[in-house]
Amino acid sequence: QVQLAESGGGLVQPGGSLRLSCAASGIIIRVVRMGWYRQAPGKQRELVATITNDGTSTNYADSVKGRFTISRDNAKNTVYLQMNGLKPEDTAVYYCYLQHLHTHFRDYWGQGTQVTVSS
């Protein structure tokens, strides 16, 4: 089993910045990718950004390109999301995601951290 612990959410004014962190722990054999998804009230969960285990490939939602940056620290099994230029439409619960491979692929999710962008 893999556990994900998120931190860094909160309330910020439009144009502000936040940094989310997600640390993975437990029985980790091989991490394929980690990333972040978000879910706003009344909407489906959507991809924000993902990064492969070696950090060579990233994927961003069009709505966050140029404003958000995903990175990871393999030694700490931690993924980060630096969010700059935040907009009210970024308000959502942000979920950490990890794709794990042992005998088969399995997805793990964090409990979520609230990000609210409001003046």
JSON list of C-alpha atoms in Angstrom, two decimals:
[
{"chain": "A", "resi": 1, "resn": "GLN", "atom": "CA", "xyz": [0.00, 0.00, 0.00]},
{"chain": "A", "resi": 2, "resn": "VAL", "atom": "CA", "xyz": [1.07, 3.54, -0.79]},
{"chain": "A", "resi": 3, "resn": "GLN", "atom": "CA", "xyz": [-0.03, 6.58, 1.19]},
{"chain": "A", "resi": 4, "resn": "LEU", "atom": "CA", "xyz": [0.01, 10.15, -0.11]},
{"chain": "A", "resi": 5, "resn": "ALA", "atom": "CA", "xyz": [0.17, 13.16, 2.19]},
{"chain": "A", "resi": 6, "resn": "GLU", "atom": "CA", "xyz": [-0.61, 16.57, 0.68]},
{"chain": "A", "resi": 7, "resn": "SER", "atom": "CA", "xyz": [0.12, 20.00, 2.09]},
{"chain": "A", "resi": 8, "resn": "GLY", "atom": "CA", "xyz": [0.25, 23.62, 1.04]},
{"chain": "A", "resi": 9, "resn": "GLY", "atom": "CA", "xyz": [-3.32, 24.53, 0.17]},
{"chain": "A", "resi": 10, "resn": "GLY", "atom": "CA", "xyz": [-5.05, 27.63, 1.45]},
{"chain": "A", "resi": 11, "resn": "LEU", "atom": "CA", "xyz": [-6.62, 30.97, 0.62]},
{"chain": "A", "resi": 12, "resn": "VAL", "atom": "CA", "xyz": [-4.81, 33.35, -1.70]},
{"chain": "A", "resi": 13, "resn": "GLN", "atom": "CA", "xyz": [-5.73, 36.51, -3.57]},
{"chain": "A", "resi": 14, "resn": "PRO", "atom": "CA", "xyz": [-5.91, 36.56, -7.37]},
{"chain": "A", "resi": 15, "resn": "GLY", "atom": "CA", "xyz": [-2.46, 36.84, -8.85]},
{"chain": "A", "resi": 16, "resn": "GLY", "atom": "CA", "xyz": [-0.89, 35.20, -5.83]},
{"chain": "A", "resi": 17, "resn": "SER", "atom": "CA", "xyz": [1.12, 32.01, -5.49]},
{"chain": "A", "resi": 18, "resn": "LEU", "atom": "CA", "xyz": [0.94, 28.73, -3.62]},
{"chain": "A", "resi": 19, "resn": "ARG", "atom": "CA", "xyz": [3.13, 25.65, -3.53]},
{"chain": "A", "resi": 20, "resn": "LEU", "atom": "CA", "xyz": [1.58, 22.24, -3.03]},
{"chain": "A", "resi": 21, "resn": "SER", "atom": "CA", "xyz": [3.57, 19.26, -1.81]},
{"chain": "A", "resi": 22, "resn": "CYS", "atom": "CA", "xyz": [2.75, 15.56, -1.81]},
{"chain": "A", "resi": 23, "resn": "ALA", "atom": "CA", "xyz": [4.90, 12.95, -0.10]},
{"chain": "A", "resi": 24, "resn": "ALA", "atom": "CA", "xyz": [4.49, 9.26, -0.85]},
{"chain": "A", "resi": 25, "resn": "SER", "atom": "CA", "xyz": [5.18, 6.60, 1.75]},
{"chain": "A", "resi": 26, "resn": "GLY", "atom": "CA", "xyz": [4.57, 2.91, 2.32]},
{"chain": "A", "resi": 27, "resn": "ILE", "atom": "CA", "xyz": [5.58, -0.04, 0.17]},
{"chain": "A", "resi": 28, "resn": "ILE", "atom": "CA", "xyz": [6.90, 1.61, -2.99]},
{"chain": "A", "resi": 29, "resn": "ILE", "atom": "CA", "xyz": [8.25, -0.69, -5.67]},
{"chain": "A", "resi": 30, "resn": "ARG", "atom": "CA", "xyz": [8.19, 1.48, -8.76]},
{"chain": "A", "resi": 31, "resn": "VAL", "atom": "CA", "xyz": [6.59, 4.89, -9.31]},
{"chain": "A", "resi": 32, "resn": "VAL", "atom": "CA", "xyz": [5.63, 5.46, -12.94]},
{"chain": "A", "resi": 33, "resn": "ARG", "atom": "CA", "xyz": [4.37, 9.02, -12.59]},
{"chain": "A", "resi": 34, "resn": "MET", "atom": "CA", "xyz": [3.01, 11.44, -10.03]},
{"chain": "A", "resi": 35, "resn": "GLY", "atom": "CA", "xyz": [0.88, 14.48, -10.44]},
{"chain": "A", "resi": 36, "resn": "TRP", "atom": "CA", "xyz": [-2.06, 16.62, -9.49]},
{"chain": "A", "resi": 37, "resn": "TYR", "atom": "CA", "xyz": [-5.72, 16.65, -10.38]},
{"chain": "A", "resi": 38, "resn": "ARG", "atom": "CA", "xyz": [-8.38, 19.08, -9.18]},
{"chain": "A", "resi": 39, "resn": "GLN", "atom": "CA", "xyz": [-12.12, 19.14, -8.70]},
{"chain": "A", "resi": 40, "resn": "ALA", "atom": "CA", "xyz": [-14.18, 22.29, -8.44]},
{"chain": "A", "resi": 41, "resn": "PRO", "atom": "CA", "xyz": [-17.70, 22.27, -6.99]},
{"chain": "A", "resi": 42, "resn": "GLY", "atom": "CA", "xyz": [-20.17, 20.79, -9.45]},
{"chain": "A", "resi": 43, "resn": "LYS", "atom": "CA", "xyz": [-17.44, 19.76, -11.89]},
{"chain": "A", "resi": 44, "resn": "GLN", "atom": "CA", "xyz": [-15.60, 16.59, -12.75]},
{"chain": "A", "resi": 45, "resn": "ARG", "atom": "CA", "xyz": [-12.09, 15.91, -11.55]},
{"chain": "A", "resi": 46, "resn": "GLU", "atom": "CA", "xyz": [-9.59, 17.13, -14.13]},
{"chain": "A", "resi": 47, "resn": "LEU", "atom": "CA", "xyz": [-5.89, 16.76, -14.76]},
{"chain": "A", "resi": 48, "resn": "VAL", "atom": "CA", "xyz": [-3.67, 19.65, -13.71]},
{"chain": "A", "resi": 49, "resn": "ALA", "atom": "CA", "xyz": [-0.16, 18.29, -14.27]},
{"chain": "A", "resi": 50, "resn": "THR", "atom": "CA", "xyz": [1.80, 15.05, -14.21]},
{"chain": "A", "resi": 51, "resn": "ILE", "atom": "CA", "xyz": [5.49, 14.17, -14.25]},
{"chain": "A", "resi": 52, "resn": "THR", "atom": "CA", "xyz": [7.25, 10.89, -14.97]},
{"chain": "A", "resi": 53, "resn": "ASN", "atom": "CA", "xyz": [9.43, 9.27, -12.36]},
{"chain": "A", "resi": 54, "resn": "ASP", "atom": "CA", "xyz": [12.64, 10.36, -14.06]},
{"chain": "A", "resi": 55, "resn": "GLY", "atom": "CA", "xyz": [11.28, 13.86, -14.48]},
{"chain": "A", "resi": 56, "resn": "THR", "atom": "CA", "xyz": [11.90, 13.92, -18.22]},
{"chain": "A", "resi": 57, "resn": "SER", "atom": "CA", "xyz": [8.27, 14.21, -19.26]},
{"chain": "A", "resi": 58, "resn": "THR", "atom": "CA", "xyz": [5.61, 16.56, -17.97]},
{"chain": "A", "resi": 59, "resn": "ASN", "atom": "CA", "xyz": [2.03, 17.14, -18.99]},
{"chain": "A", "resi": 60, "resn": "TYR", "atom": "CA", "xyz": [-0.07, 20.20, -18.18]},
{"chain": "A", "resi": 61, "resn": "ALA", "atom": "CA", "xyz": [-3.67, 21.19, -18.65]},
{"chain": "A", "resi": 62, "resn": "ASP", "atom": "CA", "xyz": [-3.93, 24.03, -21.15]},
{"chain": "A", "resi": 63, "resn": "SER", "atom": "CA", "xyz": [-5.55, 26.21, -18.50]},
{"chain": "A", "resi": 64, "resn": "VAL", "atom": "CA", "xyz": [-2.45, 26.16, -16.29]},
{"chain": "A", "resi": 65, "resn": "LYS", "atom": "CA", "xyz": [0.38, 26.17, -18.84]},
{"chain": "A", "resi": 66, "resn": "GLY", "atom": "CA", "xyz": [2.81, 28.99, -18.19]},
{"chain": "A", "resi": 67, "resn": "ARG", "atom": "CA", "xyz": [1.50, 29.53, -14.65]},
{"chain": "A", "resi": 68, "resn": "PHE", "atom": "CA", "xyz": [2.00, 26.19, -12.87]},
{"chain": "A", "resi": 69, "resn": "THR", "atom": "CA", "xyz": [5.17, 24.13, -12.65]},
{"chain": "A", "resi": 70, "resn": "ILE", "atom": "CA", "xyz": [5.38, 20.51, -11.50]},
{"chain": "A", "resi": 71, "resn": "SER", "atom": "CA", "xyz": [8.57, 19.03, -10.11]},
{"chain": "A", "resi": 72, "resn": "ARG", "atom": "CA", "xyz": [9.66, 16.08, -8.00]},
{"chain": "A", "resi": 73, "resn": "ASP", "atom": "CA", "xyz": [12.30, 14.95, -5.56]},
{"chain": "A", "resi": 74, "resn": "ASN", "atom": "CA", "xyz": [12.85, 11.22, -6.03]},
{"chain": "A", "resi": 75, "resn": "ALA", "atom": "CA", "xyz": [14.95, 10.90, -2.91]},
{"chain": "A", "resi": 76, "resn": "LYS", "atom": "CA", "xyz": [11.95, 12.06, -0.89]},
{"chain": "A", "resi": 77, "resn": "ASN", "atom": "CA", "xyz": [9.25, 10.48, -3.10]},
{"chain": "A", "resi": 78, "resn": "THR", "atom": "CA", "xyz": [7.71, 13.94, -3.19]},
{"chain": "A", "resi": 79, "resn": "VAL", "atom": "CA", "xyz": [6.02, 15.90, -5.95]},
{"chain": "A", "resi": 80, "resn": "TYR", "atom": "CA", "xyz": [5.48, 19.66, -5.92]},
{"chain": "A", "resi": 81, "resn": "LEU", "atom": "CA", "xyz": [3.16, 22.01, -7.75]},
{"chain": "A", "resi": 82, "resn": "GLN", "atom": "CA", "xyz": [4.23, 25.64, -7.87]},
{"chain": "A", "resi": 83, "resn": "MET", "atom": "CA", "xyz": [1.20, 27.73, -8.75]},
{"chain": "A", "resi": 84, "resn": "ASN", "atom": "CA", "xyz": [1.73, 31.33, -9.83]},
{"chain": "A", "resi": 85, "resn": "GLY", "atom": "CA", "xyz": [-0.68, 33.87, -11.22]},
{"chain": "A", "resi": 86, "resn": "LEU", "atom": "CA", "xyz": [-3.60, 32.18, -9.52]},
{"chain": "A", "resi": 87, "resn": "LYS", "atom": "CA", "xyz": [-7.08, 32.95, -10.78]},
{"chain": "A", "resi": 88, "resn": "PRO", "atom": "CA", "xyz": [-10.50, 32.49, -9.11]},
{"chain": "A", "resi": 89, "resn": "GLU", "atom": "CA", "xyz": [-11.19, 29.66, -11.57]},
{"chain": "A", "resi": 90, "resn": "ASP", "atom": "CA", "xyz": [-8.27, 27.74, -10.05]},
{"chain": "A", "resi": 91, "resn": "THR", "atom": "CA", "xyz": [-10.34, 27.33, -6.89]},
{"chain": "A", "resi": 92, "resn": "ALA", "atom": "CA", "xyz": [-10.79, 23.61, -6.27]},
{"chain": "A", "resi": 93, "resn": "VAL", "atom": "CA", "xyz": [-9.75, 20.67, -4.17]},
{"chain": "A", "resi": 94, "resn": "TYR", "atom": "CA", "xyz": [-6.38, 19.51, -5.45]},
{"chain": "A", "resi": 95, "resn": "TYR", "atom": "CA", "xyz": [-5.62, 15.79, -5.32]},
{"chain": "A", "resi": 96, "resn": "CYS", "atom": "CA", "xyz": [-2.21, 14.19, -5.47]},
{"chain": "A", "resi": 97, "resn": "TYR", "atom": "CA", "xyz": [-1.91, 11.22, -7.81]},
{"chain": "A", "resi": 98, "resn": "LEU", "atom": "CA", "xyz": [0.60, 8.41, -8.06]},
{"chain": "A", "resi": 99, "resn": "GLN", "atom": "CA", "xyz": [0.74, 5.63, -10.63]},
{"chain": "A", "resi": 100, "resn": "HIS", "atom": "CA", "xyz": [2.49, 2.61, -9.19]},
{"chain": "A", "resi": 101, "resn": "LEU", "atom": "CA", "xyz": [3.78, -0.54, -10.88]},
{"chain": "A", "resi": 102, "resn": "HIS", "atom": "CA", "xyz": [4.48, -3.82, -9.13]},
{"chain": "A", "resi": 103, "resn": "THR", "atom": "CA", "xyz": [2.77, -6.86, -10.60]},
{"chain": "A", "resi": 104, "resn": "HIS", "atom": "CA", "xyz": [0.28, -4.49, -12.25]},
{"chain": "A", "resi": 105, "resn": "PHE", "atom": "CA", "xyz": [-0.46, -0.79, -12.53]},
{"chain": "A", "resi": 106, "resn": "ARG", "atom": "CA", "xyz": [-2.36, 0.80, -9.68]},
{"chain": "A", "resi": 107, "resn": "ASP", "atom": "CA", "xyz": [-3.42, 4.40, -9.07]},
{"chain": "A", "resi": 108, "resn": "TYR", "atom": "CA", "xyz": [-3.27, 6.03, -5.66]},
{"chain": "A", "resi": 109, "resn": "TRP", "atom": "CA", "xyz": [-4.90, 9.28, -4.56]},
{"chain": "A", "resi": 110, "resn": "GLY", "atom": "CA", "xyz": [-4.39, 11.69, -1.72]},
{"chain": "A", "resi": 111, "resn": "GLN", "atom": "CA", "xyz": [-7.24, 13.03, 0.39]},
{"chain": "A", "resi": 112, "resn": "GLY", "atom": "CA", "xyz": [-7.10, 16.43, -1.27]},
{"chain": "A", "resi": 113, "resn": "THR", "atom": "CA", "xyz": [-6.16, 19.94, -0.23]},
{"chain": "A", "resi": 114, "resn": "GLN", "atom": "CA", "xyz": [-8.38, 22.99, -0.73]},
{"chain": "A", "resi": 115, "resn": "VAL", "atom": "CA", "xyz": [-7.11, 25.89, -2.81]},
{"chain": "A", "resi": 116, "resn": "THR", "atom": "CA", "xyz": [-9.27, 29.02, -2.76]},
{"chain": "A", "resi": 117, "resn": "VAL", "atom": "CA", "xyz": [-8.46, 32.05, -4.89]},
{"chain": "A", "resi": 118, "resn": "SER", "atom": "CA", "xyz": [-10.51, 35.03, -3.81]},
{"chain": "A", "resi": 119, "resn": "SER", "atom": "CA", "xyz": [-10.17, 38.69, -2.98]}
]
